Amino acid sequence: MKQRRMVSFDTETDEYLQQYMKEQHFRFPGDAIARICQEHQTLKEEKQETPKQIVPVPSVEEMVGAISEKINQLMETERHFLRNEWFCMEESMKRSMVEVFEQVEEKQAAKRGELVAAFLERYNK
């Protein structure tokens, strides 16, 4: 439902209204004024909401503390990763060395067996 009103404007306001009507393609001044009022109300509400959304900036000490804590967490994670990698590498080296020693012992035992067999063969002659 619309209300009829008689309004009068100064020249500057009337020129602004006419320019706004051309830009927004309004045919009647009442529609343009209604739109301007809606935009004004929206801006007013946004300004009232803005202070609620502003988050206080933390102090330098708080930021340094938070950054230090994050760095410590990252370093701890990296230290655990490196320790686990080192442990896996150590275990792999141990397994490899055990395999090598077993192979060497098998070869030495075989050579000793050959030597003993050769010695016994010569002794039997």
mmCIF file with all atom_site columns, C-alpha atoms in Angstrom:
data_model
loop_
_atom_site.group_PDB
_atom_site.id
_atom_site.type_symbol
_atom_site.label_atom_id
_atom_site.label_alt_id
_atom_site.label_comp_id
_atom_site.label_asym_id
_atom_site.label_entity_id
_atom_site.label_seq_id
_atom_site.pdbx_PDB_ins_code
_atom_site.Cartn_x
_atom_site.Cartn_y
_atom_site.Cartn_z
_atom_site.occupancy
_atom_site.B_iso_or_equiv
_atom_site.pdbx_formal_charge
_atom_site.auth_seq_id
_atom_site.auth_comp_id
_atom_site.auth_asym_id
_atom_site.auth_atom_id
_atom_site.pdbx_PDB_model_num
ATOM 1   C CA . MET A 1 1   ? 0.000  0.000   0.000   1.00 0.00 ? 1   MET A CA 1
ATOM 2   C CA . LYS A 1 2   ? 1.393  3.368   -0.961  1.00 0.00 ? 2   LYS A CA 1
ATOM 3   C CA . GLN A 1 3   ? 1.044  6.704   0.798   1.00 0.00 ? 3   GLN A CA 1
ATOM 4   C CA . ARG A 1 4   ? 0.617  9.915   -1.178  1.00 0.00 ? 4   ARG A CA 1
ATOM 5   C CA . ARG A 1 5   ? 2.700  12.868  0.022   1.00 0.00 ? 5   ARG A CA 1
ATOM 6   C CA . MET A 1 6   ? 3.453  16.299  -1.233  1.00 0.00 ? 6   MET A CA 1
ATOM 7   C CA . VAL A 1 7   ? 7.141  17.051  -0.919  1.00 0.00 ? 7   VAL A CA 1
ATOM 8   C CA . SER A 1 8   ? 9.331  19.913  -1.995  1.00 0.00 ? 8   SER A CA 1
ATOM 9   C CA . PHE A 1 9   ? 13.093 19.766  -2.519  1.00 0.00 ? 9   PHE A CA 1
ATOM 10  C CA . ASP A 1 10  ? 15.836 22.285  -2.947  1.00 0.00 ? 10  ASP A CA 1
ATOM 11  C CA . THR A 1 11  ? 17.392 22.457  -6.408  1.00 0.00 ? 11  THR A CA 1
ATOM 12  C CA . GLU A 1 12  ? 20.395 20.304  -5.556  1.00 0.00 ? 12  GLU A CA 1
ATOM 13  C CA . THR A 1 13  ? 18.258 17.503  -4.081  1.00 0.00 ? 13  THR A CA 1
ATOM 14  C CA . ASP A 1 14  ? 15.871 17.626  -7.036  1.00 0.00 ? 14  ASP A CA 1
ATOM 15  C CA . GLU A 1 15  ? 18.807 17.369  -9.495  1.00 0.00 ? 15  GLU A CA 1
ATOM 16  C CA . TYR A 1 16  ? 20.166 14.405  -7.559  1.00 0.00 ? 16  TYR A CA 1
ATOM 17  C CA . LEU A 1 17  ? 16.742 12.728  -7.625  1.00 0.00 ? 17  LEU A CA 1
ATOM 18  C CA . GLN A 1 18  ? 16.390 13.267  -11.368 1.00 0.00 ? 18  GLN A CA 1
ATOM 19  C CA . GLN A 1 19  ? 19.905 11.893  -12.002 1.00 0.00 ? 19  GLN A CA 1
ATOM 20  C CA . TYR A 1 20  ? 19.179 8.862   -9.775  1.00 0.00 ? 20  TYR A CA 1
ATOM 21  C CA . MET A 1 21  ? 15.922 8.189   -11.648 1.00 0.00 ? 21  MET A CA 1
ATOM 22  C CA . LYS A 1 22  ? 17.813 8.201   -14.988 1.00 0.00 ? 22  LYS A CA 1
ATOM 23  C CA . GLU A 1 23  ? 20.586 5.913   -13.694 1.00 0.00 ? 23  GLU A CA 1
ATOM 24  C CA . GLN A 1 24  ? 18.203 3.419   -12.090 1.00 0.00 ? 24  GLN A CA 1
ATOM 25  C CA . HIS A 1 25  ? 15.559 3.706   -14.821 1.00 0.00 ? 25  HIS A CA 1
ATOM 26  C CA . PHE A 1 26  ? 12.739 4.835   -12.550 1.00 0.00 ? 26  PHE A CA 1
ATOM 27  C CA . ARG A 1 27  ? 9.709  6.491   -14.076 1.00 0.00 ? 27  ARG A CA 1
ATOM 28  C CA . PHE A 1 28  ? 8.254  8.000   -10.918 1.00 0.00 ? 28  PHE A CA 1
ATOM 29  C CA . PRO A 1 29  ? 10.055 10.025  -8.230  1.00 0.00 ? 29  PRO A CA 1
ATOM 30  C CA . GLY A 1 30  ? 8.227  8.117   -5.468  1.00 0.00 ? 30  GLY A CA 1
ATOM 31  C CA . ASP A 1 31  ? 9.809  4.833   -6.590  1.00 0.00 ? 31  ASP A CA 1
ATOM 32  C CA . ALA A 1 32  ? 13.252 6.427   -6.627  1.00 0.00 ? 32  ALA A CA 1
ATOM 33  C CA . ILE A 1 33  ? 12.748 7.921   -3.174  1.00 0.00 ? 33  ILE A CA 1
ATOM 34  C CA . ALA A 1 34  ? 11.550 4.545   -1.850  1.00 0.00 ? 34  ALA A CA 1
ATOM 35  C CA . ARG A 1 35  ? 14.682 2.849   -3.246  1.00 0.00 ? 35  ARG A CA 1
ATOM 36  C CA . ILE A 1 36  ? 16.951 5.549   -1.765  1.00 0.00 ? 36  ILE A CA 1
ATOM 37  C CA . CYS A 1 37  ? 15.280 5.036   1.612   1.00 0.00 ? 37  CYS A CA 1
ATOM 38  C CA . GLN A 1 38  ? 15.763 1.247   1.397   1.00 0.00 ? 38  GLN A CA 1
ATOM 39  C CA . GLU A 1 39  ? 19.459 1.675   0.527   1.00 0.00 ? 39  GLU A CA 1
ATOM 40  C CA . HIS A 1 40  ? 19.847 4.111   3.406   1.00 0.00 ? 40  HIS A CA 1
ATOM 41  C CA . GLN A 1 41  ? 18.183 1.654   5.808   1.00 0.00 ? 41  GLN A CA 1
ATOM 42  C CA . THR A 1 42  ? 20.435 -1.187  4.595   1.00 0.00 ? 42  THR A CA 1
ATOM 43  C CA . LEU A 1 43  ? 23.567 0.916   5.107   1.00 0.00 ? 43  LEU A CA 1
ATOM 44  C CA . LYS A 1 44  ? 22.371 1.942   8.545   1.00 0.00 ? 44  LYS A CA 1
ATOM 45  C CA . GLU A 1 45  ? 21.835 -1.705  9.542   1.00 0.00 ? 45  GLU A CA 1
ATOM 46  C CA . GLU A 1 46  ? 25.249 -2.717  8.182   1.00 0.00 ? 46  GLU A CA 1
ATOM 47  C CA . LYS A 1 47  ? 26.908 0.013   10.258  1.00 0.00 ? 47  LYS A CA 1
ATOM 48  C CA . GLN A 1 48  ? 25.136 -1.268  13.366  1.00 0.00 ? 48  GLN A CA 1
ATOM 49  C CA . GLU A 1 49  ? 26.244 -4.855  12.677  1.00 0.00 ? 49  GLU A CA 1
ATOM 50  C CA . THR A 1 50  ? 29.850 -3.925  11.929  1.00 0.00 ? 50  THR A CA 1
ATOM 51  C CA . PRO A 1 51  ? 30.951 -3.275  15.550  1.00 0.00 ? 51  PRO A CA 1
ATOM 52  C CA . LYS A 1 52  ? 29.689 -6.734  16.537  1.00 0.00 ? 52  LYS A CA 1
ATOM 53  C CA . GLN A 1 53  ? 31.783 -8.363  13.818  1.00 0.00 ? 53  GLN A CA 1
ATOM 54  C CA . ILE A 1 54  ? 35.021 -6.569  14.665  1.00 0.00 ? 54  ILE A CA 1
ATOM 55  C CA . VAL A 1 55  ? 37.410 -8.914  16.400  1.00 0.00 ? 55  VAL A CA 1
ATOM 56  C CA . PRO A 1 56  ? 39.871 -7.262  18.745  1.00 0.00 ? 56  PRO A CA 1
ATOM 57  C CA . VAL A 1 57  ? 43.442 -7.388  17.498  1.00 0.00 ? 57  VAL A CA 1
ATOM 58  C CA . PRO A 1 58  ? 45.579 -9.541  19.792  1.00 0.00 ? 58  PRO A CA 1
ATOM 59  C CA . SER A 1 59  ? 48.565 -7.971  21.476  1.00 0.00 ? 59  SER A CA 1
ATOM 60  C CA . VAL A 1 60  ? 52.076 -8.515  20.189  1.00 0.00 ? 60  VAL A CA 1
ATOM 61  C CA . GLU A 1 61  ? 52.856 -10.795 23.126  1.00 0.00 ? 61  GLU A CA 1
ATOM 62  C CA . GLU A 1 62  ? 49.835 -12.978 22.351  1.00 0.00 ? 62  GLU A CA 1
ATOM 63  C CA . MET A 1 63  ? 50.778 -13.206 18.669  1.00 0.00 ? 63  MET A CA 1
ATOM 64  C CA . VAL A 1 64  ? 54.402 -14.036 19.495  1.00 0.00 ? 64  VAL A CA 1
ATOM 65  C CA . GLY A 1 65  ? 53.227 -16.660 21.990  1.00 0.00 ? 65  GLY A CA 1
ATOM 66  C CA . ALA A 1 66  ? 50.854 -18.247 19.484  1.00 0.00 ? 66  ALA A CA 1
ATOM 67  C CA . ILE A 1 67  ? 53.487 -18.266 16.739  1.00 0.00 ? 67  ILE A CA 1
ATOM 68  C CA . SER A 1 68  ? 56.093 -19.718 19.106  1.00 0.00 ? 68  SER A CA 1
ATOM 69  C CA . GLU A 1 69  ? 53.697 -22.443 20.173  1.00 0.00 ? 69  GLU A CA 1
ATOM 70  C CA . LYS A 1 70  ? 52.935 -23.344 16.556  1.00 0.00 ? 70  LYS A CA 1
ATOM 71  C CA . ILE A 1 71  ? 56.650 -23.443 15.701  1.00 0.00 ? 71  ILE A CA 1
ATOM 72  C CA . ASN A 1 72  ? 57.283 -25.681 18.723  1.00 0.00 ? 72  ASN A CA 1
ATOM 73  C CA . GLN A 1 73  ? 54.511 -28.030 17.609  1.00 0.00 ? 73  GLN A CA 1
ATOM 74  C CA . LEU A 1 74  ? 55.942 -28.198 14.094  1.00 0.00 ? 74  LEU A CA 1
ATOM 75  C CA . MET A 1 75  ? 59.453 -28.816 15.409  1.00 0.00 ? 75  MET A CA 1
ATOM 76  C CA . GLU A 1 76  ? 58.174 -31.557 17.725  1.00 0.00 ? 76  GLU A CA 1
ATOM 77  C CA . THR A 1 77  ? 56.362 -33.226 14.838  1.00 0.00 ? 77  THR A CA 1
ATOM 78  C CA . GLU A 1 78  ? 59.471 -33.002 12.662  1.00 0.00 ? 78  GLU A CA 1
ATOM 79  C CA . ARG A 1 79  ? 61.640 -34.377 15.487  1.00 0.00 ? 79  ARG A CA 1
ATOM 80  C CA . HIS A 1 80  ? 59.328 -37.390 15.881  1.00 0.00 ? 80  HIS A CA 1
ATOM 81  C CA . PHE A 1 81  ? 59.367 -37.961 12.139  1.00 0.00 ? 81  PHE A CA 1
ATOM 82  C CA . LEU A 1 82  ? 63.181 -37.831 11.994  1.00 0.00 ? 82  LEU A CA 1
ATOM 83  C CA . ARG A 1 83  ? 63.494 -40.102 15.029  1.00 0.00 ? 83  ARG A CA 1
ATOM 84  C CA . ASN A 1 84  ? 61.207 -42.680 13.429  1.00 0.00 ? 84  ASN A CA 1
ATOM 85  C CA . GLU A 1 85  ? 63.091 -42.453 10.139  1.00 0.00 ? 85  GLU A CA 1
ATOM 86  C CA . TRP A 1 86  ? 66.404 -42.902 11.976  1.00 0.00 ? 86  TRP A CA 1
ATOM 87  C CA . PHE A 1 87  ? 65.046 -45.921 13.828  1.00 0.00 ? 87  PHE A CA 1
ATOM 88  C CA . CYS A 1 88  ? 63.809 -47.516 10.579  1.00 0.00 ? 88  CYS A CA 1
ATOM 89  C CA . MET A 1 89  ? 67.159 -46.836 8.924   1.00 0.00 ? 89  MET A CA 1
ATOM 90  C CA . GLU A 1 90  ? 69.012 -48.382 11.881  1.00 0.00 ? 90  GLU A CA 1
ATOM 91  C CA . GLU A 1 91  ? 66.830 -51.482 11.787  1.00 0.00 ? 91  GLU A CA 1
ATOM 92  C CA . SER A 1 92  ? 67.328 -51.825 8.044   1.00 0.00 ? 92  SER A CA 1
ATOM 93  C CA . MET A 1 93  ? 71.110 -51.532 8.464   1.00 0.00 ? 93  MET A CA 1
ATOM 94  C CA . LYS A 1 94  ? 71.068 -54.155 11.237  1.00 0.00 ? 94  LYS A CA 1
ATOM 95  C CA . ARG A 1 95  ? 69.119 -56.575 9.056   1.00 0.00 ? 95  ARG A CA 1
ATOM 96  C CA . SER A 1 96  ? 71.505 -55.975 6.156   1.00 0.00 ? 96  SER A CA 1
ATOM 97  C CA . MET A 1 97  ? 74.576 -56.456 8.342   1.00 0.00 ? 97  MET A CA 1
ATOM 98  C CA . VAL A 1 98  ? 73.164 -59.669 9.845   1.00 0.00 ? 98  VAL A CA 1
ATOM 99  C CA . GLU A 1 99  ? 72.509 -61.012 6.334   1.00 0.00 ? 99  GLU A CA 1
ATOM 100 C CA . VAL A 1 100 ? 76.045 -60.099 5.252   1.00 0.00 ? 100 VAL A CA 1
ATOM 101 C CA . PHE A 1 101 ? 77.596 -61.724 8.349   1.00 0.00 ? 101 PHE A CA 1
ATOM 102 C CA . GLU A 1 102 ? 75.531 -64.869 7.811   1.00 0.00 ? 102 GLU A CA 1
ATOM 103 C CA . GLN A 1 103 ? 76.713 -65.058 4.203   1.00 0.00 ? 103 GLN A CA 1
ATOM 104 C CA . VAL A 1 104 ? 80.343 -64.503 5.269   1.00 0.00 ? 104 VAL A CA 1
ATOM 105 C CA . GLU A 1 105 ? 80.048 -67.182 7.952   1.00 0.00 ? 105 GLU A CA 1
ATOM 106 C CA . GLU A 1 106 ? 78.530 -69.623 5.472   1.00 0.00 ? 106 GLU A CA 1
ATOM 107 C CA . LYS A 1 107 ? 81.379 -68.997 3.026   1.00 0.00 ? 107 LYS A CA 1
ATOM 108 C CA . GLN A 1 108 ? 84.015 -69.321 5.772   1.00 0.00 ? 108 GLN A CA 1
ATOM 109 C CA . ALA A 1 109 ? 82.406 -72.520 7.022   1.00 0.00 ? 109 ALA A CA 1
ATOM 110 C CA . ALA A 1 110 ? 82.395 -73.879 3.498   1.00 0.00 ? 110 ALA A CA 1
ATOM 111 C CA . LYS A 1 111 ? 86.082 -72.969 3.068   1.00 0.00 ? 111 LYS A CA 1
ATOM 112 C CA . ARG A 1 112 ? 86.947 -74.548 6.420   1.00 0.00 ? 112 ARG A CA 1
ATOM 113 C CA . GLY A 1 113 ? 85.043 -77.640 5.386   1.00 0.00 ? 113 GLY A CA 1
ATOM 114 C CA . GLU A 1 114 ? 87.018 -77.750 2.132   1.00 0.00 ? 114 GLU A CA 1
ATOM 115 C CA . LEU A 1 115 ? 90.299 -77.265 4.023   1.00 0.00 ? 115 LEU A CA 1
ATOM 116 C CA . VAL A 1 116 ? 89.463 -79.985 6.542   1.00 0.00 ? 116 VAL A CA 1
ATOM 117 C CA . ALA A 1 117 ? 88.384 -82.298 3.716   1.00 0.00 ? 117 ALA A CA 1
ATOM 118 C CA . ALA A 1 118 ? 91.613 -81.592 1.823   1.00 0.00 ? 118 ALA A CA 1
ATOM 119 C CA . PHE A 1 119 ? 93.682 -82.086 4.977   1.00 0.00 ? 119 PHE A CA 1
ATOM 120 C CA . LEU A 1 120 ? 91.967 -85.381 5.750   1.00 0.00 ? 120 LEU A CA 1
ATOM 121 C CA . GLU A 1 121 ? 92.372 -86.476 2.159   1.00 0.00 ? 121 GLU A CA 1
ATOM 122 C CA . ARG A 1 122 ? 96.126 -85.812 2.307   1.00 0.00 ? 122 ARG A CA 1
ATOM 123 C CA . TYR A 1 123 ? 96.330 -87.421 5.739   1.00 0.00 ? 123 TYR A CA 1
ATOM 124 C CA . ASN A 1 124 ? 94.643 -90.561 4.475   1.00 0.00 ? 124 ASN A CA 1
ATOM 125 C CA . LYS A 1 125 ? 97.180 -90.905 1.649   1.00 0.00 ? 125 LYS A CA 1
#
